[in-house]
Amino acid sequence: MKEGPDIAQIGALIGDPARANMLTALMGGKALTATELAAAGGITVQTASTHLAKLEAGNLLAQRKQGRHRYFTLADDSVGKFLESIMGFAAGRGHLRHKPGPKEPALRKARICYDHLAGDYGVRMLDSLIARGAIDAFGDGLAVTESGETALKSIGIDVHALRSLRRPLCRSCLDWSERRAHLAGSLGKALLSNFLDKGWARRTAESRSVIFSPEGERQFLALFPAAK
Amino acid sequence: MKEGPDIAQIGALIGDPARANMLTALMGGKALTATELAAAGGITVQTASTHLAKLEAGNLLAQRKQGRHRYFTLADDSVGKFLESIMGFAAGRGHLRHKPGPKEPALRKARICYDHLAGDYGVRMLDSLIARGAIDAFGDGLAVTESGETALKSIGIDVHALRSLRRPLCRSCLDWSERRAHLAGSLGKALLSNFLDKGWARRTAESRSVIFSPEGERQFLALFPAAK
DNA sequence: ACAATGCTTCGGTTAGGATCGAAGTATGAA
DNA sequence: TTCATACTTCGATCCTAACCGAAGCATTGT
């Protein structure tokens, strides 16, 4: 007893439905205002304000004042990764929502995991990159190979520039729907941005799901053929 | 909002201090009775009983009746791995216990993580096995090499027999104190048992920490030299 | 200066659930 | 059978924390 870190504190933070919904909303990667988060949690702004203060005190959230707005985001990508892993665990234990809504399939296919692509397509992308030798996987780490760097350059991603950032280039993130790893880190983020910029896909307003255009989907699947 | 698995449920399960303490106690790997768990949680047996029922309903615990005792364990090793990862996250966010007791250093050095070795020594062991080529690491997976199988045989571990179990042979588990991976899975379990059987180390009654004998420590360090 | 918007703080209510005493059930021992 | 132990269920209490209305700041716009 009374050993190690206090897991009850974060458990309690995540254990409240309103807070859990707000955190889930922030997994979409966009910075949201207190009012928007109140709506996401299904509560009034006053209540949301106290919740947000608690989450911030627990180092799960960061806020940025901008004019009279206050934008909240997850404190960093490790929070997103952590939440995703809880979702995976919860799904494996049968802790699902009462009714899997119509959006559920779309979420499983492709969604945003804080700032990178997750779901079936996210997993497929990483598998494909590894299969063609663009990414080397060893241990829990991932690394871009020389040939991978060239290949990524051709689709408009400057790996060299990404390397200079403080944030890790490649990181694996466990996918709750697929139960496999997908690509996080600054490269994961850059790839998603790339697809969005090209118009291959767009993020939806209310949900974390990512919608591919027919042409974008064709290009994506061609670029990342199924591994094996 | 209302997307994906329900993280609030498990958050709430772990968020209660009494339940968190009981779960932490079960990370020691031993099956404990309701009475013992009540003591670990600092509550009466009646209260513990209701908590245990909830944890079991949430698929976090499994119980086994034996005479008039009821032994509880974590539902499976993935629960242990999950709890360990929460501890790592909590530690990284500064959610520590009020006062790091005197047992803390011992815990960081070597402790039991459900059924395998964790802490500094656990991480060192895996690093060393990888460095000498006994274990291959790729992706998030680990695999024993042929030479590794032979080497393990020489210290009394039958990898072939372990393979036939349903449980994965090697698995990496993120260590909360070291923030690096250590070895879980049936091989991790077998290695720990091996050390205990040989008398190199012993588990303590009340804590998760593992105490090495002077001679056992010497042997262990020689067998797993620091990598790099 | 004044109004409007976004958010926080205060105060008081309410509900959920953690808690324990007491009683009830099951298993084993004498 | 009778008693003891291990645990669960019931009932009642109590306390925390979630919640919202109202008021208070802060920032922007007119």
mmCIF file with all atom_site columns, N, CA and C in Angstrom, chain A residues 6-49:
data_model
loop_
_atom_site.group_PDB
_atom_site.id
_atom_site.type_symbol
_atom_site.label_atom_id
_atom_site.label_alt_id
_atom_site.label_comp_id
_atom_site.label_asym_id
_atom_site.label_entity_id
_atom_site.label_seq_id
_atom_site.pdbx_PDB_ins_code
_atom_site.Cartn_x
_atom_site.Cartn_y
_atom_site.Cartn_z
_atom_site.occupancy
_atom_site.B_iso_or_equiv
_atom_site.pdbx_formal_charge
_atom_site.auth_seq_id
_atom_site.auth_comp_id
_atom_site.auth_asym_id
_atom_site.auth_atom_id
_atom_site.pdbx_PDB_model_num
ATOM 1   N N  . ASP A 1 6  ? 0.690   8.237  -7.334  1.00 0.00 ? 6  ASP A N  1
ATOM 2   C CA . ASP A 1 6  ? -0.702  8.200  -6.943  1.00 0.00 ? 6  ASP A CA 1
ATOM 3   C C  . ASP A 1 6  ? -1.609  8.084  -8.162  1.00 0.00 ? 6  ASP A C  1
ATOM 4   N N  . ILE A 1 7  ? -2.013  6.867  -8.444  1.00 0.00 ? 7  ILE A N  1
ATOM 5   C CA . ILE A 1 7  ? -2.846  6.657  -9.621  1.00 0.00 ? 7  ILE A CA 1
ATOM 6   C C  . ILE A 1 7  ? -4.281  7.098  -9.387  1.00 0.00 ? 7  ILE A C  1
ATOM 7   N N  . ALA A 1 8  ? -4.667  7.224  -8.112  1.00 0.00 ? 8  ALA A N  1
ATOM 8   C CA . ALA A 1 8  ? -6.050  7.606  -7.829  1.00 0.00 ? 8  ALA A CA 1
ATOM 9   C C  . ALA A 1 8  ? -6.335  9.028  -8.300  1.00 0.00 ? 8  ALA A C  1
ATOM 10  N N  . GLN A 1 9  ? -5.339  9.892  -8.205  1.00 0.00 ? 9  GLN A N  1
ATOM 11  C CA . GLN A 1 9  ? -5.553  11.277 -8.606  1.00 0.00 ? 9  GLN A CA 1
ATOM 12  C C  . GLN A 1 9  ? -5.944  11.392 -10.077 1.00 0.00 ? 9  GLN A C  1
ATOM 13  N N  . ILE A 1 10 ? -5.141  10.808 -10.953 1.00 0.00 ? 10 ILE A N  1
ATOM 14  C CA . ILE A 1 10 ? -5.506  10.918 -12.372 1.00 0.00 ? 10 ILE A CA 1
ATOM 15  C C  . ILE A 1 10 ? -6.744  10.108 -12.686 1.00 0.00 ? 10 ILE A C  1
ATOM 16  N N  . GLY A 1 11 ? -6.903  8.990  -12.002 1.00 0.00 ? 11 GLY A N  1
ATOM 17  C CA . GLY A 1 11 ? -8.118  8.204  -12.180 1.00 0.00 ? 11 GLY A CA 1
ATOM 18  C C  . GLY A 1 11 ? -9.341  9.053  -11.897 1.00 0.00 ? 11 GLY A C  1
ATOM 19  N N  . ALA A 1 12 ? -9.300  9.780  -10.808 1.00 0.00 ? 12 ALA A N  1
ATOM 20  C CA . ALA A 1 12 ? -10.433 10.620 -10.440 1.00 0.00 ? 12 ALA A CA 1
ATOM 21  C C  . ALA A 1 12 ? -10.639 11.730 -11.464 1.00 0.00 ? 12 ALA A C  1
ATOM 22  N N  . LEU A 1 13 ? -9.538  12.275 -11.962 1.00 0.00 ? 13 LEU A N  1
ATOM 23  C CA . LEU A 1 13 ? -9.657  13.344 -12.956 1.00 0.00 ? 13 LEU A CA 1
ATOM 24  C C  . LEU A 1 13 ? -10.377 12.852 -14.200 1.00 0.00 ? 13 LEU A C  1
ATOM 25  N N  . ILE A 1 14 ? -10.020 11.642 -14.623 1.00 0.00 ? 14 ILE A N  1
ATOM 26  C CA . ILE A 1 14 ? -10.618 11.104 -15.835 1.00 0.00 ? 14 ILE A CA 1
ATOM 27  C C  . ILE A 1 14 ? -11.971 10.467 -15.540 1.00 0.00 ? 14 ILE A C  1
ATOM 28  N N  . GLY A 1 15 ? -12.201 10.139 -14.285 1.00 0.00 ? 15 GLY A N  1
ATOM 29  C CA . GLY A 1 15 ? -13.386 9.380  -13.922 1.00 0.00 ? 15 GLY A CA 1
ATOM 30  C C  . GLY A 1 15 ? -14.693 10.137 -13.979 1.00 0.00 ? 15 GLY A C  1
ATOM 31  N N  . ASP A 1 16 ? -14.638 11.432 -14.033 1.00 0.00 ? 16 ASP A N  1
ATOM 32  C CA . ASP A 1 16 ? -15.885 12.184 -14.123 1.00 0.00 ? 16 ASP A CA 1
ATOM 33  C C  . ASP A 1 16 ? -16.342 12.264 -15.577 1.00 0.00 ? 16 ASP A C  1
ATOM 34  N N  . PRO A 1 17 ? -17.596 11.921 -15.850 1.00 0.00 ? 17 PRO A N  1
ATOM 35  C CA . PRO A 1 17 ? -18.087 11.892 -17.235 1.00 0.00 ? 17 PRO A CA 1
ATOM 36  C C  . PRO A 1 17 ? -17.906 13.215 -17.958 1.00 0.00 ? 17 PRO A C  1
ATOM 37  N N  . ALA A 1 18 ? -18.214 14.306 -17.266 1.00 0.00 ? 18 ALA A N  1
ATOM 38  C CA . ALA A 1 18 ? -18.086 15.597 -17.932 1.00 0.00 ? 18 ALA A CA 1
ATOM 39  C C  . ALA A 1 18 ? -16.640 15.856 -18.337 1.00 0.00 ? 18 ALA A C  1
ATOM 40  N N  . ARG A 1 19 ? -15.721 15.582 -17.404 1.00 0.00 ? 19 ARG A N  1
ATOM 41  C CA . ARG A 1 19 ? -14.307 15.791 -17.727 1.00 0.00 ? 19 ARG A CA 1
ATOM 42  C C  . ARG A 1 19 ? -13.854 14.851 -18.826 1.00 0.00 ? 19 ARG A C  1
ATOM 43  N N  . ALA A 1 20 ? -14.301 13.597 -18.750 1.00 0.00 ? 20 ALA A N  1
ATOM 44  C CA . ALA A 1 20 ? -13.905 12.626 -19.775 1.00 0.00 ? 20 ALA A CA 1
ATOM 45  C C  . ALA A 1 20 ? -14.356 13.084 -21.151 1.00 0.00 ? 20 ALA A C  1
ATOM 46  N N  . ASN A 1 21 ? -15.556 13.617 -21.232 1.00 0.00 ? 21 ASN A N  1
ATOM 47  C CA . ASN A 1 21 ? -16.048 14.094 -22.523 1.00 0.00 ? 21 ASN A CA 1
ATOM 48  C C  . ASN A 1 21 ? -15.246 15.288 -23.020 1.00 0.00 ? 21 ASN A C  1
ATOM 49  N N  . MET A 1 22 ? -14.878 16.150 -22.109 1.00 0.00 ? 22 MET A N  1
ATOM 50  C CA . MET A 1 22 ? -14.079 17.311 -22.527 1.00 0.00 ? 22 MET A CA 1
ATOM 51  C C  . MET A 1 22 ? -12.708 16.856 -23.021 1.00 0.00 ? 22 MET A C  1
ATOM 52  N N  . LEU A 1 23 ? -12.103 15.917 -22.324 1.00 0.00 ? 23 LEU A N  1
ATOM 53  C CA . LEU A 1 23 ? -10.805 15.421 -22.750 1.00 0.00 ? 23 LEU A CA 1
ATOM 54  C C  . LEU A 1 23 ? -10.902 14.731 -24.110 1.00 0.00 ? 23 LEU A C  1
ATOM 55  N N  . THR A 1 24 ? -11.971 13.968 -24.274 1.00 0.00 ? 24 THR A N  1
ATOM 56  C CA . THR A 1 24 ? -12.171 13.288 -25.550 1.00 0.00 ? 24 THR A CA 1
ATOM 57  C C  . THR A 1 24 ? -12.296 14.297 -26.680 1.00 0.00 ? 24 THR A C  1
ATOM 58  N N  . ALA A 1 25 ? -13.024 15.379 -26.392 1.00 0.00 ? 25 ALA A N  1
ATOM 59  C CA . ALA A 1 25 ? -13.184 16.412 -27.412 1.00 0.00 ? 25 ALA A CA 1
ATOM 60  C C  . ALA A 1 25 ? -11.824 17.009 -27.780 1.00 0.00 ? 25 ALA A C  1
ATOM 61  N N  . LEU A 1 26 ? -10.957 17.149 -26.794 1.00 0.00 ? 26 LEU A N  1
ATOM 62  C CA . LEU A 1 26 ? -9.640  17.738 -27.063 1.00 0.00 ? 26 LEU A CA 1
ATOM 63  C C  . LEU A 1 26 ? -8.720  16.784 -27.800 1.00 0.00 ? 26 LEU A C  1
ATOM 64  N N  . MET A 1 27 ? -9.084  15.495 -27.817 1.00 0.00 ? 27 MET A N  1
ATOM 65  C CA . MET A 1 27 ? -8.300  14.545 -28.601 1.00 0.00 ? 27 MET A CA 1
ATOM 66  C C  . MET A 1 27 ? -8.373  14.891 -30.082 1.00 0.00 ? 27 MET A C  1
ATOM 67  N N  . GLY A 1 28 ? -9.356  15.688 -30.458 1.00 0.00 ? 28 GLY A N  1
ATOM 68  C CA . GLY A 1 28 ? -9.456  16.120 -31.840 1.00 0.00 ? 28 GLY A CA 1
ATOM 69  C C  . GLY A 1 28 ? -8.309  17.018 -32.247 1.00 0.00 ? 28 GLY A C  1
ATOM 70  N N  . GLY A 1 29 ? -7.534  17.489 -31.266 1.00 0.00 ? 29 GLY A N  1
ATOM 71  C CA . GLY A 1 29 ? -6.324  18.232 -31.573 1.00 0.00 ? 29 GLY A CA 1
ATOM 72  C C  . GLY A 1 29 ? -6.534  19.729 -31.669 1.00 0.00 ? 29 GLY A C  1
ATOM 73  N N  . LYS A 1 30 ? -7.757  20.132 -31.883 1.00 0.00 ? 30 LYS A N  1
ATOM 74  C CA . LYS A 1 30 ? -8.017  21.562 -31.968 1.00 0.00 ? 30 LYS A CA 1
ATOM 75  C C  . LYS A 1 30 ? -8.054  22.170 -30.573 1.00 0.00 ? 30 LYS A C  1
ATOM 76  N N  . ALA A 1 31 ? -7.588  23.410 -30.464 1.00 0.00 ? 31 ALA A N  1
ATOM 77  C CA . ALA A 1 31 ? -7.731  24.136 -29.206 1.00 0.00 ? 31 ALA A CA 1
ATOM 78  C C  . ALA A 1 31 ? -9.173  24.593 -29.096 1.00 0.00 ? 31 ALA A C  1
ATOM 79  N N  . LEU A 1 32 ? -9.772  24.357 -27.953 1.00 0.00 ? 32 LEU A N  1
ATOM 80  C CA . LEU A 1 32 ? -11.182 24.701 -27.780 1.00 0.00 ? 32 LEU A CA 1
ATOM 81  C C  . LEU A 1 32 ? -11.340 25.687 -26.627 1.00 0.00 ? 32 LEU A C  1
ATOM 82  N N  . THR A 1 33 ? -12.358 26.518 -26.734 1.00 0.00 ? 33 THR A N  1
ATOM 83  C CA . THR A 1 33 ? -12.613 27.477 -25.671 1.00 0.00 ? 33 THR A CA 1
ATOM 84  C C  . THR A 1 33 ? -13.406 26.817 -24.552 1.00 0.00 ? 33 THR A C  1
ATOM 85  N N  . ALA A 1 34 ? -13.477 27.497 -23.415 1.00 0.00 ? 34 ALA A N  1
ATOM 86  C CA . ALA A 1 34 ? -14.213 26.961 -22.279 1.00 0.00 ? 34 ALA A CA 1
ATOM 87  C C  . ALA A 1 34 ? -15.677 26.747 -22.641 1.00 0.00 ? 34 ALA A C  1
ATOM 88  N N  . THR A 1 35 ? -16.247 27.650 -23.409 1.00 0.00 ? 35 THR A N  1
ATOM 89  C CA . THR A 1 35 ? -17.651 27.516 -23.800 1.00 0.00 ? 35 THR A CA 1
ATOM 90  C C  . THR A 1 35 ? -17.874 26.283 -24.668 1.00 0.00 ? 35 THR A C  1
ATOM 91  N N  . GLU A 1 36 ? -16.969 26.078 -25.614 1.00 0.00 ? 36 GLU A N  1
ATOM 92  C CA . GLU A 1 36 ? -17.098 24.899 -26.477 1.00 0.00 ? 36 GLU A CA 1
ATOM 93  C C  . GLU A 1 36 ? -16.962 23.613 -25.673 1.00 0.00 ? 36 GLU A C  1
ATOM 94  N N  . LEU A 1 37 ? -16.028 23.636 -24.734 1.00 0.00 ? 37 LEU A N  1
ATOM 95  C CA . LEU A 1 37 ? -15.822 22.449 -23.922 1.00 0.00 ? 37 LEU A CA 1
ATOM 96  C C  . LEU A 1 37 ? -17.007 22.191 -23.006 1.00 0.00 ? 37 LEU A C  1
ATOM 97  N N  . ALA A 1 38 ? -17.634 23.260 -22.552 1.00 0.00 ? 38 ALA A N  1
ATOM 98  C CA . ALA A 1 38 ? -18.829 23.088 -21.729 1.00 0.00 ? 38 ALA A CA 1
ATOM 99  C C  . ALA A 1 38 ? -19.895 22.341 -22.527 1.00 0.00 ? 38 ALA A C  1
ATOM 100 N N  . ALA A 1 39 ? -20.044 22.732 -23.794 1.00 0.00 ? 39 ALA A N  1
ATOM 101 C CA . ALA A 1 39 ? -21.014 22.053 -24.652 1.00 0.00 ? 39 ALA A CA 1
ATOM 102 C C  . ALA A 1 39 ? -20.634 20.579 -24.830 1.00 0.00 ? 39 ALA A C  1
ATOM 103 N N  . ALA A 1 40 ? -19.347 20.345 -25.036 1.00 0.00 ? 40 ALA A N  1
ATOM 104 C CA . ALA A 1 40 ? -18.883 18.967 -25.222 1.00 0.00 ? 40 ALA A CA 1
ATOM 105 C C  . ALA A 1 40 ? -19.166 18.117 -23.983 1.00 0.00 ? 40 ALA A C  1
ATOM 106 N N  . GLY A 1 41 ? -19.071 18.748 -22.821 1.00 0.00 ? 41 GLY A N  1
ATOM 107 C CA . GLY A 1 41 ? -19.294 18.006 -21.591 1.00 0.00 ? 41 GLY A CA 1
ATOM 108 C C  . GLY A 1 41 ? -20.748 17.967 -21.172 1.00 0.00 ? 41 GLY A C  1
ATOM 109 N N  . GLY A 1 42 ? -21.567 18.746 -21.860 1.00 0.00 ? 42 GLY A N  1
ATOM 110 C CA . GLY A 1 42 ? -22.977 18.764 -21.522 1.00 0.00 ? 42 GLY A CA 1
ATOM 111 C C  . GLY A 1 42 ? -23.260 19.473 -20.205 1.00 0.00 ? 42 GLY A C  1
ATOM 112 N N  . ILE A 1 43 ? -22.505 20.486 -19.912 1.00 0.00 ? 43 ILE A N  1
ATOM 113 C CA . ILE A 1 43 ? -22.674 21.214 -18.657 1.00 0.00 ? 43 ILE A CA 1
ATOM 114 C C  . ILE A 1 43 ? -22.616 22.719 -18.916 1.00 0.00 ? 43 ILE A C  1
ATOM 115 N N  . THR A 1 44 ? -22.895 23.506 -17.899 1.00 0.00 ? 44 THR A N  1
ATOM 116 C CA . THR A 1 44 ? -22.843 24.962 -18.054 1.00 0.00 ? 44 THR A CA 1
ATOM 117 C C  . THR A 1 44 ? -21.399 25.437 -17.999 1.00 0.00 ? 44 THR A C  1
ATOM 118 N N  . VAL A 1 45 ? -21.190 26.663 -18.408 1.00 0.00 ? 45 VAL A N  1
ATOM 119 C CA . VAL A 1 45 ? -19.831 27.198 -18.417 1.00 0.00 ? 45 VAL A CA 1
ATOM 120 C C  . VAL A 1 45 ? -19.228 27.301 -17.026 1.00 0.00 ? 45 VAL A C  1
ATOM 121 N N  . GLN A 1 46 ? -20.060 27.615 -16.027 1.00 0.00 ? 46 GLN A N  1
ATOM 122 C CA . GLN A 1 46 ? -19.526 27.738 -14.671 1.00 0.00 ? 46 GLN A CA 1
ATOM 123 C C  . GLN A 1 46 ? -18.915 26.419 -14.229 1.00 0.00 ? 46 GLN A C  1
ATOM 124 N N  . THR A 1 47 ? -19.698 25.362 -14.412 1.00 0.00 ? 47 THR A N  1
ATOM 125 C CA . THR A 1 47 ? -19.215 24.044 -14.010 1.00 0.00 ? 47 THR A CA 1
ATOM 126 C C  . THR A 1 47 ? -17.976 23.660 -14.806 1.00 0.00 ? 47 THR A C  1
ATOM 127 N N  . ALA A 1 48 ? -18.029 23.941 -16.095 1.00 0.00 ? 48 ALA A N  1
ATOM 128 C CA . ALA A 1 48 ? -16.892 23.606 -16.941 1.00 0.00 ? 48 ALA A CA 1
ATOM 129 C C  . ALA A 1 48 ? -15.636 24.330 -16.450 1.00 0.00 ? 48 ALA A C  1
ATOM 130 N N  . SER A 1 49 ? -15.815 25.543 -16.036 1.00 0.00 ? 49 SER A N  1
ATOM 131 C CA . SER A 1 49 ? -14.667 26.335 -15.592 1.00 0.00 ? 49 SER A CA 1
ATOM 132 C C  . SER A 1 49 ? -13.952 25.664 -14.422 1.00 0.00 ? 49 SER A C  1
#
